mmCIF file of C-alpha atoms and ligand atoms in Angstrom:
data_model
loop_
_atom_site.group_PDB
_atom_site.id
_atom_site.type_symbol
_atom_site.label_atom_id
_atom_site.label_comp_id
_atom_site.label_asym_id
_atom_site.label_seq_id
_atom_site.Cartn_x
_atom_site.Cartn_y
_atom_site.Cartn_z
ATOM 1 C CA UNK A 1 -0.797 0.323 3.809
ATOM 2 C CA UNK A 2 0.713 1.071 0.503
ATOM 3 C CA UNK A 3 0.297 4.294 -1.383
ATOM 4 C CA UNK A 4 1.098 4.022 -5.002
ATOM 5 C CA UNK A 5 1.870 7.324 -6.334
ATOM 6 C CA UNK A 6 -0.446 7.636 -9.798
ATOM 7 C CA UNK A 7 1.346 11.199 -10.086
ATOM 8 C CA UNK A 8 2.457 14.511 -8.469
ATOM 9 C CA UNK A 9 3.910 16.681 -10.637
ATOM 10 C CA UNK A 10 3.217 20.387 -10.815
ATOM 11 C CA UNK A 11 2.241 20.468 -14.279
ATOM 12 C CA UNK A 12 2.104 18.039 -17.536
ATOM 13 C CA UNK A 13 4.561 16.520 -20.079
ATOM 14 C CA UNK A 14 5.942 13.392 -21.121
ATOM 15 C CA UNK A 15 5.881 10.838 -17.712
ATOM 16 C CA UNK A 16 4.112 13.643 -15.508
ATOM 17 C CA UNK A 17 1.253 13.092 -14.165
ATOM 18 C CA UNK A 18 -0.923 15.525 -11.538
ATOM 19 C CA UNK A 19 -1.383 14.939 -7.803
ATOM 20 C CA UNK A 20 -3.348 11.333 -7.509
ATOM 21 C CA UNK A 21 -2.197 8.918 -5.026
ATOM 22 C CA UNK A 22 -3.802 4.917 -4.790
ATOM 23 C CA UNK A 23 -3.938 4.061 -0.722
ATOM 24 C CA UNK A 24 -4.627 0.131 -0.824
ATOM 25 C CA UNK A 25 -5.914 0.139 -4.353
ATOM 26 C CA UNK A 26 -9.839 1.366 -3.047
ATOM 27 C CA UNK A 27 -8.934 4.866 -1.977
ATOM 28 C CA UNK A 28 -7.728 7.566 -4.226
ATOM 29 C CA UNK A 29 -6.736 10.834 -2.340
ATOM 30 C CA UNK A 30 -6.858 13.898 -5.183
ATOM 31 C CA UNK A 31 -7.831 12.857 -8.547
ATOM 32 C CA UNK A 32 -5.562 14.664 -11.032
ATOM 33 C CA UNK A 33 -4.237 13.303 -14.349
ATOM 34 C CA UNK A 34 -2.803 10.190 -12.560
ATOM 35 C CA UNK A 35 -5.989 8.445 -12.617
ATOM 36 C CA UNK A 36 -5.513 8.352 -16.307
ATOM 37 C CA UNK A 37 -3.200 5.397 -16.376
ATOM 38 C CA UNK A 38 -5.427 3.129 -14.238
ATOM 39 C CA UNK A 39 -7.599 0.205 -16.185
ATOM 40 C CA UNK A 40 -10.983 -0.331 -16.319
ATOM 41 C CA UNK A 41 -10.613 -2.849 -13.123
ATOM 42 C CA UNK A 42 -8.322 -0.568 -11.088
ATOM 43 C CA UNK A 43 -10.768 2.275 -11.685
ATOM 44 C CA UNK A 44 -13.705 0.360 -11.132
ATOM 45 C CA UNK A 45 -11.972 -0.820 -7.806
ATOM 46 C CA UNK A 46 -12.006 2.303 -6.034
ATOM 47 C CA UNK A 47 -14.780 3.508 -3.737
ATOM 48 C CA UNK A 48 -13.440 6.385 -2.099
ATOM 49 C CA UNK A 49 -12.001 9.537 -3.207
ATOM 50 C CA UNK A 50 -10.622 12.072 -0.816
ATOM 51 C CA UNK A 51 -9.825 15.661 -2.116
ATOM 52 C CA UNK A 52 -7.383 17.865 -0.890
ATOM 53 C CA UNK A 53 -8.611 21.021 -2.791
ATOM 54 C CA UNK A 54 -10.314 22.487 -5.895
ATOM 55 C CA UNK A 55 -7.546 23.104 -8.115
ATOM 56 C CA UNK A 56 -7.620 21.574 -11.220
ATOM 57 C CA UNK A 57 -4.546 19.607 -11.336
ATOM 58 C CA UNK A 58 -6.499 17.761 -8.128
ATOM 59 C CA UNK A 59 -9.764 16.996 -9.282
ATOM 60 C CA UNK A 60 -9.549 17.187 -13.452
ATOM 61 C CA UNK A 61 -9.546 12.791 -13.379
ATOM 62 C CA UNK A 62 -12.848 12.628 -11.198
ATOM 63 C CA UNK A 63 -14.619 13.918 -14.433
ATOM 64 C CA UNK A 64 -13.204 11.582 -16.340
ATOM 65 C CA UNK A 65 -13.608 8.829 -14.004
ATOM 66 C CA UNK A 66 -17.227 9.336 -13.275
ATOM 67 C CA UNK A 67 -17.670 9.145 -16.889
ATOM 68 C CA UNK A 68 -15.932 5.691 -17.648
ATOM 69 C CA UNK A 69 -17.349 4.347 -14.356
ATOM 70 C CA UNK A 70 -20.791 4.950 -15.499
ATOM 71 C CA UNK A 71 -22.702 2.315 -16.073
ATOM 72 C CA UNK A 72 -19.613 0.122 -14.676
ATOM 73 C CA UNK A 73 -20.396 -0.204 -10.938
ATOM 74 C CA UNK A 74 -23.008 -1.193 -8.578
ATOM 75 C CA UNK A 75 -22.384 1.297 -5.617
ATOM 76 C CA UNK A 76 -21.566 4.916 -5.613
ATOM 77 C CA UNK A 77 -18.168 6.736 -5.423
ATOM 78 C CA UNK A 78 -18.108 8.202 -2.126
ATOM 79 C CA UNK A 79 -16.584 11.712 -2.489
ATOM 80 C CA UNK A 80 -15.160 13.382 1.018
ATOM 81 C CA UNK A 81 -13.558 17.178 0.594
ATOM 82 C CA UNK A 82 -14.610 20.529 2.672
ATOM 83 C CA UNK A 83 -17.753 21.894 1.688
ATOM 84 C CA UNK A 84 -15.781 25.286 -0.204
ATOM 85 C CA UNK A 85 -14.077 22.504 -2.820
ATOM 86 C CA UNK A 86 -17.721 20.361 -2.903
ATOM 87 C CA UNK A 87 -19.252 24.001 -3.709
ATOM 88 C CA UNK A 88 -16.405 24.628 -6.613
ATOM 89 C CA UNK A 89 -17.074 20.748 -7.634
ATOM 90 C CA UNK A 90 -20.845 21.719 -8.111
ATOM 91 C CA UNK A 91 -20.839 24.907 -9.708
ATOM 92 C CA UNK A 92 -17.881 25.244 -11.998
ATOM 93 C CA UNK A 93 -17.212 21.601 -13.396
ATOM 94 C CA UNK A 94 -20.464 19.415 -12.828
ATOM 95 C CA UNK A 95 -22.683 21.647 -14.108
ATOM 96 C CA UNK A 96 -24.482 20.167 -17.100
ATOM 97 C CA UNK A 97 -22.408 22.823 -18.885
ATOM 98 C CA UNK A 98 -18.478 21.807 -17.877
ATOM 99 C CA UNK A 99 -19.663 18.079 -17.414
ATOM 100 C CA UNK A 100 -22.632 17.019 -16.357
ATOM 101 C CA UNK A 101 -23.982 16.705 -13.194
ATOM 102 C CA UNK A 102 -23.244 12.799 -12.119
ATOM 103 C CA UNK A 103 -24.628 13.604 -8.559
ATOM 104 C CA UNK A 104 -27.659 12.997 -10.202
ATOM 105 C CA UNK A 105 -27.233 10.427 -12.801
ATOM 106 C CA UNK A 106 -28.139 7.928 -13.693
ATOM 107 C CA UNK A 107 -31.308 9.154 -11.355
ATOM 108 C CA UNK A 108 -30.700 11.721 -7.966
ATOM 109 C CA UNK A 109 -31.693 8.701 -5.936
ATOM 110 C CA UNK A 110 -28.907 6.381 -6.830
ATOM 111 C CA UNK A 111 -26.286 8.512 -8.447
ATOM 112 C CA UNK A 112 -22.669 7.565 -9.395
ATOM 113 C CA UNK A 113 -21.090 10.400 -7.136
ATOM 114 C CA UNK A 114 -22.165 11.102 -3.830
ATOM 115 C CA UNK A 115 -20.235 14.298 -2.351
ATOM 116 C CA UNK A 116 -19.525 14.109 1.877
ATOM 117 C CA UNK A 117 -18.617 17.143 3.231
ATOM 118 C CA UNK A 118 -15.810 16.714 5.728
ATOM 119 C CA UNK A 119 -14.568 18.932 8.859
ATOM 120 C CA UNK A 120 -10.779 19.583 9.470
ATOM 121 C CA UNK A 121 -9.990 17.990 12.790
ATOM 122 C CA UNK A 122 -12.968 15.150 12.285
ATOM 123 C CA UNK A 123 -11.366 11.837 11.367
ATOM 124 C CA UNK A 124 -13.522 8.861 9.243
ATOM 125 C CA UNK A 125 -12.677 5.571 9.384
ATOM 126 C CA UNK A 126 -12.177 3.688 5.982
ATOM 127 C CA UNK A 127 -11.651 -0.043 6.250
ATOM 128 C CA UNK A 128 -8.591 -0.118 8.616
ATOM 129 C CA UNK A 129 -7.295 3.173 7.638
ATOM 130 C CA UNK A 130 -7.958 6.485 9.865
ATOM 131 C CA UNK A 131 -8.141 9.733 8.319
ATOM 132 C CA UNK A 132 -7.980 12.853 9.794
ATOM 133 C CA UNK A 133 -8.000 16.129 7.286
ATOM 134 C CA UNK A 134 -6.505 18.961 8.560
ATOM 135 C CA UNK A 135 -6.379 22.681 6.909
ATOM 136 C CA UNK A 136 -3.785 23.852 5.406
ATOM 137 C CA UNK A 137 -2.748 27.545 3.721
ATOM 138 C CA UNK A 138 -2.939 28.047 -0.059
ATOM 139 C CA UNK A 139 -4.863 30.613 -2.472
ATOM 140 C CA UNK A 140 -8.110 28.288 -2.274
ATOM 141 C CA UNK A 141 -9.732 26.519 0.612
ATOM 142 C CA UNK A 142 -7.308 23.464 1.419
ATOM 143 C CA UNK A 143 -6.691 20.448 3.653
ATOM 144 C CA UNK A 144 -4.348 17.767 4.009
ATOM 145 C CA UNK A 145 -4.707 14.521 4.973
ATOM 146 C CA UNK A 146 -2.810 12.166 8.007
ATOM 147 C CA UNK A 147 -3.304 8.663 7.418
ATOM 148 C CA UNK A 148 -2.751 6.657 10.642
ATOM 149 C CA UNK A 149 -2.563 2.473 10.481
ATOM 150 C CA UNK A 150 -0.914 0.390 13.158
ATOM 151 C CA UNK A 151 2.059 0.217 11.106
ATOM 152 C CA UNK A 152 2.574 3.880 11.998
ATOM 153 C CA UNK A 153 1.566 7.657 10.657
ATOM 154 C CA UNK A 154 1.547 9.016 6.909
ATOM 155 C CA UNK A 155 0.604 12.811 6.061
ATOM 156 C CA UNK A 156 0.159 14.648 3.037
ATOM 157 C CA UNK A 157 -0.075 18.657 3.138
ATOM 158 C CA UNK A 158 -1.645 18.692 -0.356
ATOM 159 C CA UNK A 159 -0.345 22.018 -1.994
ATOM 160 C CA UNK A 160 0.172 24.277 1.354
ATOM 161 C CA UNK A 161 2.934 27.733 1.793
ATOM 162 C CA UNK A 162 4.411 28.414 5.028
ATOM 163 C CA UNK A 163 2.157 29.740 8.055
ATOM 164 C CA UNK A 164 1.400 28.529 11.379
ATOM 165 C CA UNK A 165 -1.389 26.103 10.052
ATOM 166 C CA UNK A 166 0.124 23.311 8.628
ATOM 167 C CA UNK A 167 2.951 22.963 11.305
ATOM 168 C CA UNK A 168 0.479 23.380 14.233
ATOM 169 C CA UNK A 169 -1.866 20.603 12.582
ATOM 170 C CA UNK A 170 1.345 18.477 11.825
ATOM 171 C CA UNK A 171 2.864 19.217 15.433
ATOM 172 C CA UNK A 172 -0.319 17.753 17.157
ATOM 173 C CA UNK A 173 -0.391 14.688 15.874
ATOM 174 C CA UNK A 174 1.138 11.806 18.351
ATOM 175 C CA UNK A 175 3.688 10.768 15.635
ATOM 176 C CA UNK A 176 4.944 11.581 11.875
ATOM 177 C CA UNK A 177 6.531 8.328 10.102
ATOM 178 C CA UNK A 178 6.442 9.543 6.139
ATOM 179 C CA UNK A 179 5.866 13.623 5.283
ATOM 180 C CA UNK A 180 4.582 14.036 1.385
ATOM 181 C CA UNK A 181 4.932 17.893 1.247
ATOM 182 C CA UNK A 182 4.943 19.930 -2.132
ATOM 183 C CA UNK A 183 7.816 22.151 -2.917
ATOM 184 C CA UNK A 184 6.759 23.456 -6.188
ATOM 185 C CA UNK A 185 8.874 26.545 -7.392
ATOM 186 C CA UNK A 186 12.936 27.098 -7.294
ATOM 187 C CA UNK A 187 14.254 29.678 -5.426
ATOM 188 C CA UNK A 188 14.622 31.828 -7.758
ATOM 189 C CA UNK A 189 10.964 31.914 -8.255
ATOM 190 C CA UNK A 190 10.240 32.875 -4.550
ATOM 191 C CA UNK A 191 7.524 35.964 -5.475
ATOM 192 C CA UNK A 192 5.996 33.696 -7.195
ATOM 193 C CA UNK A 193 5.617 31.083 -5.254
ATOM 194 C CA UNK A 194 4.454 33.397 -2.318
ATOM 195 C CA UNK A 195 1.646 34.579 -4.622
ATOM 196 C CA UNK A 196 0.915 31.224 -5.404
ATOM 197 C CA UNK A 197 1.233 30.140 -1.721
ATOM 198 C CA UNK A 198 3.811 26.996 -2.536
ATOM 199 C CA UNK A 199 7.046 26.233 -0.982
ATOM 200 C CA UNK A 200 10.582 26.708 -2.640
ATOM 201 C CA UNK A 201 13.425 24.271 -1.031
ATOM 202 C CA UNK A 202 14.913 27.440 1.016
ATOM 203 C CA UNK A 203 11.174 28.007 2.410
ATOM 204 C CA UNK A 204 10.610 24.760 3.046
ATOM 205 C CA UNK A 205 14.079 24.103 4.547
ATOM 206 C CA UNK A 206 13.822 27.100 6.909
ATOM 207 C CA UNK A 207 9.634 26.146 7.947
ATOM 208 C CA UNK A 208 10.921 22.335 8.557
ATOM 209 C CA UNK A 209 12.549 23.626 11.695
ATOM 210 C CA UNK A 210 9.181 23.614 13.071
ATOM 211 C CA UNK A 211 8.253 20.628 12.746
ATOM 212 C CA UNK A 212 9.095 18.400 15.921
ATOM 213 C CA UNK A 213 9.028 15.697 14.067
ATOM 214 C CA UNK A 214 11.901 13.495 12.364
ATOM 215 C CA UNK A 215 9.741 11.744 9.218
ATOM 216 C CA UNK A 216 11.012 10.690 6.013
ATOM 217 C CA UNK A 217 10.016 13.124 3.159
ATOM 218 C CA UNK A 218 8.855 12.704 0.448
ATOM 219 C CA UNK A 219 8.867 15.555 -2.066
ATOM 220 C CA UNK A 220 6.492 16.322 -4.716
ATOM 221 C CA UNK A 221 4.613 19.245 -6.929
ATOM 222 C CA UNK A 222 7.561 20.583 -9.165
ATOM 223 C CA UNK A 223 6.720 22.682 -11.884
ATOM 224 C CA UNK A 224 8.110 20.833 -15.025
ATOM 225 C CA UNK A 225 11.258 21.374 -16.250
ATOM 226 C CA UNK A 226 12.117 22.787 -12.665
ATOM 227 C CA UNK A 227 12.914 19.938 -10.761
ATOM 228 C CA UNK A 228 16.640 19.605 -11.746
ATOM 229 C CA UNK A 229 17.009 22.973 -9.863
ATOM 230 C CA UNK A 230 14.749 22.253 -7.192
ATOM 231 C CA UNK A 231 16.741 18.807 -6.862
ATOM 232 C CA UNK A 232 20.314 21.135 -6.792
ATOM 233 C CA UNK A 233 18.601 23.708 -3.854
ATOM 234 C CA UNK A 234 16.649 20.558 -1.952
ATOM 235 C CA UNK A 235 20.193 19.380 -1.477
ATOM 236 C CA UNK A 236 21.648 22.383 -0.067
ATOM 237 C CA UNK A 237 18.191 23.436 1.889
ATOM 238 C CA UNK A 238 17.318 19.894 3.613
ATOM 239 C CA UNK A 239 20.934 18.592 4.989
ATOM 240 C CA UNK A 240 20.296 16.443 7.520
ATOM 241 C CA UNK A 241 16.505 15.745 6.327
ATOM 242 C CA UNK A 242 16.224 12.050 4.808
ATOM 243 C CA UNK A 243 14.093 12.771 1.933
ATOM 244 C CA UNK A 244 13.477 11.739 -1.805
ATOM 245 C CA UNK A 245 12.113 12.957 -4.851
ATOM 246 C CA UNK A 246 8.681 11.531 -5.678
ATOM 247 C CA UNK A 247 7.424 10.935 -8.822
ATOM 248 C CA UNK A 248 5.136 8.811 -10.722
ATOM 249 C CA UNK A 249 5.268 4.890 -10.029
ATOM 250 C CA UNK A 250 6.971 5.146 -7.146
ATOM 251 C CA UNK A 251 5.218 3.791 -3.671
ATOM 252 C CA UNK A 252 5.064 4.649 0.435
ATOM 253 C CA UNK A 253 4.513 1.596 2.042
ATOM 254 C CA UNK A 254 3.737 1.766 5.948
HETATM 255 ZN ZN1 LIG B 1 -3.363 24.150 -5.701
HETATM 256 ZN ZN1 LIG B 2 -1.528 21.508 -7.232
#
């Protein structure tokens, strides 16, 4: 499996793209502005889309690609998220008024999108990759996803804060090769980031003692302009943690 990471920075600017990750060049798990760089072919190449959550720096590039797509392909682009962020998807962005409503074009019988509500703890099966969403704790409805292959075990927590969730869904699962986890705000920016419900590195440092787990991590989510800072505290916070700072371009392969 290879995941090439389209983007996952907390915010835009120049080289920063939003949460969008390529598994195997067919699979796109969250659709933020990463998408954007991909060709007509690479677009046109995907048939699955897996969300993590409703937040716009997750889904903004699924308008956008529905609209270049249309026309394009023969079969529809099978969207999986829980039903609370296939609710948002409906009502607030294709809604005719927002963007319109590809569910239903070009007719409601063979659209472009097709949304497929998905249940934490239910895995699906997609070519030889298993994945199994699990929920995790932010200000919206969220999930993450763990990826299994025979090569071994990938997860992504998707923007998540501390709580038992995440750690109990990450503790049951038989192994934990590569950890993508956000850790969004400095320290210095704690209050906000509890409001917010992201990690900071002394958070995230102090939560990773629960996980039983050894994986490699891979970092992601900084706000822009922070992640000098959150570099400076990662390095103090995760000592004896092999980790590295994500960012667009770079690739998990497993
Ligand atoms: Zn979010
Ligand atoms: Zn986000």
């Amino acid at each position: 499996m290879q995941i090439r990471i389209l983007g996952c920075s907390g915010g835009i600017g120049p080289g920063l793209r939003t949460t969008s990750l390529l598994v195997d060049g067919h699979l796109l798990i969250d659709a933020g502005t990463g998408v954007g760089d991909l060709d007509a072919r690479a677009l046109a190449a995907i048939r699955t889309v897996m969300l993590t959550h409703s937040h716009l720096d997750h889904v903004c590039g699924l308008a956008f690609m529905a609209d270049n797509l249309f026309g394009e392909i023969d079969h529809p682009l099978q969207v999986h998220a829980i039903p609370e962020t296939l609710s948002v998807l409906r009502e607030h962005i294709f809604n005719w008024k927002v963007w319109p409503d590809f569910t239903a074009l070009p007719s409601p019988e063979q659209p472009l999108l097709v949304f497929n509500p998905l249940a934490a703890g239910q895995s699906l099966t997609i070519d030889d990759l298993t994945l199994t969403p699990f929920r995790v704790c932010h200000t919206v409805p969220a999930i993450g996803y763990a990826v299994a292959t025979d090569a071994g075990l990938f997860a992504f927590s998707g923007d998540t804060c501390a709580g038992d969730t995440l750690w109990n869904a990450l503790n049951a699962l038989p192994r934990l090769d590569h950890l993508m986890i956000e850790v969004a705000f400095p320290n210095r920016d704690g209050e906000l980031a509890e409001l917010a419900r992201h990690f900071t590195p002394a958070v995230l440092g102090a939560e990773l003692a629960r996980l039983r787990h050894r994986p490699m991590l891979h970092l992601t989510h900084a706000k822009p302009g922070a992640e000098a800072r959150i570099a400076d505290e990662c390095a103090a916070a995760l000592s004896g943690w092999r980790y590295r700072h994500l960012k667009t371009g770079d690739s998990i392969t497993l």
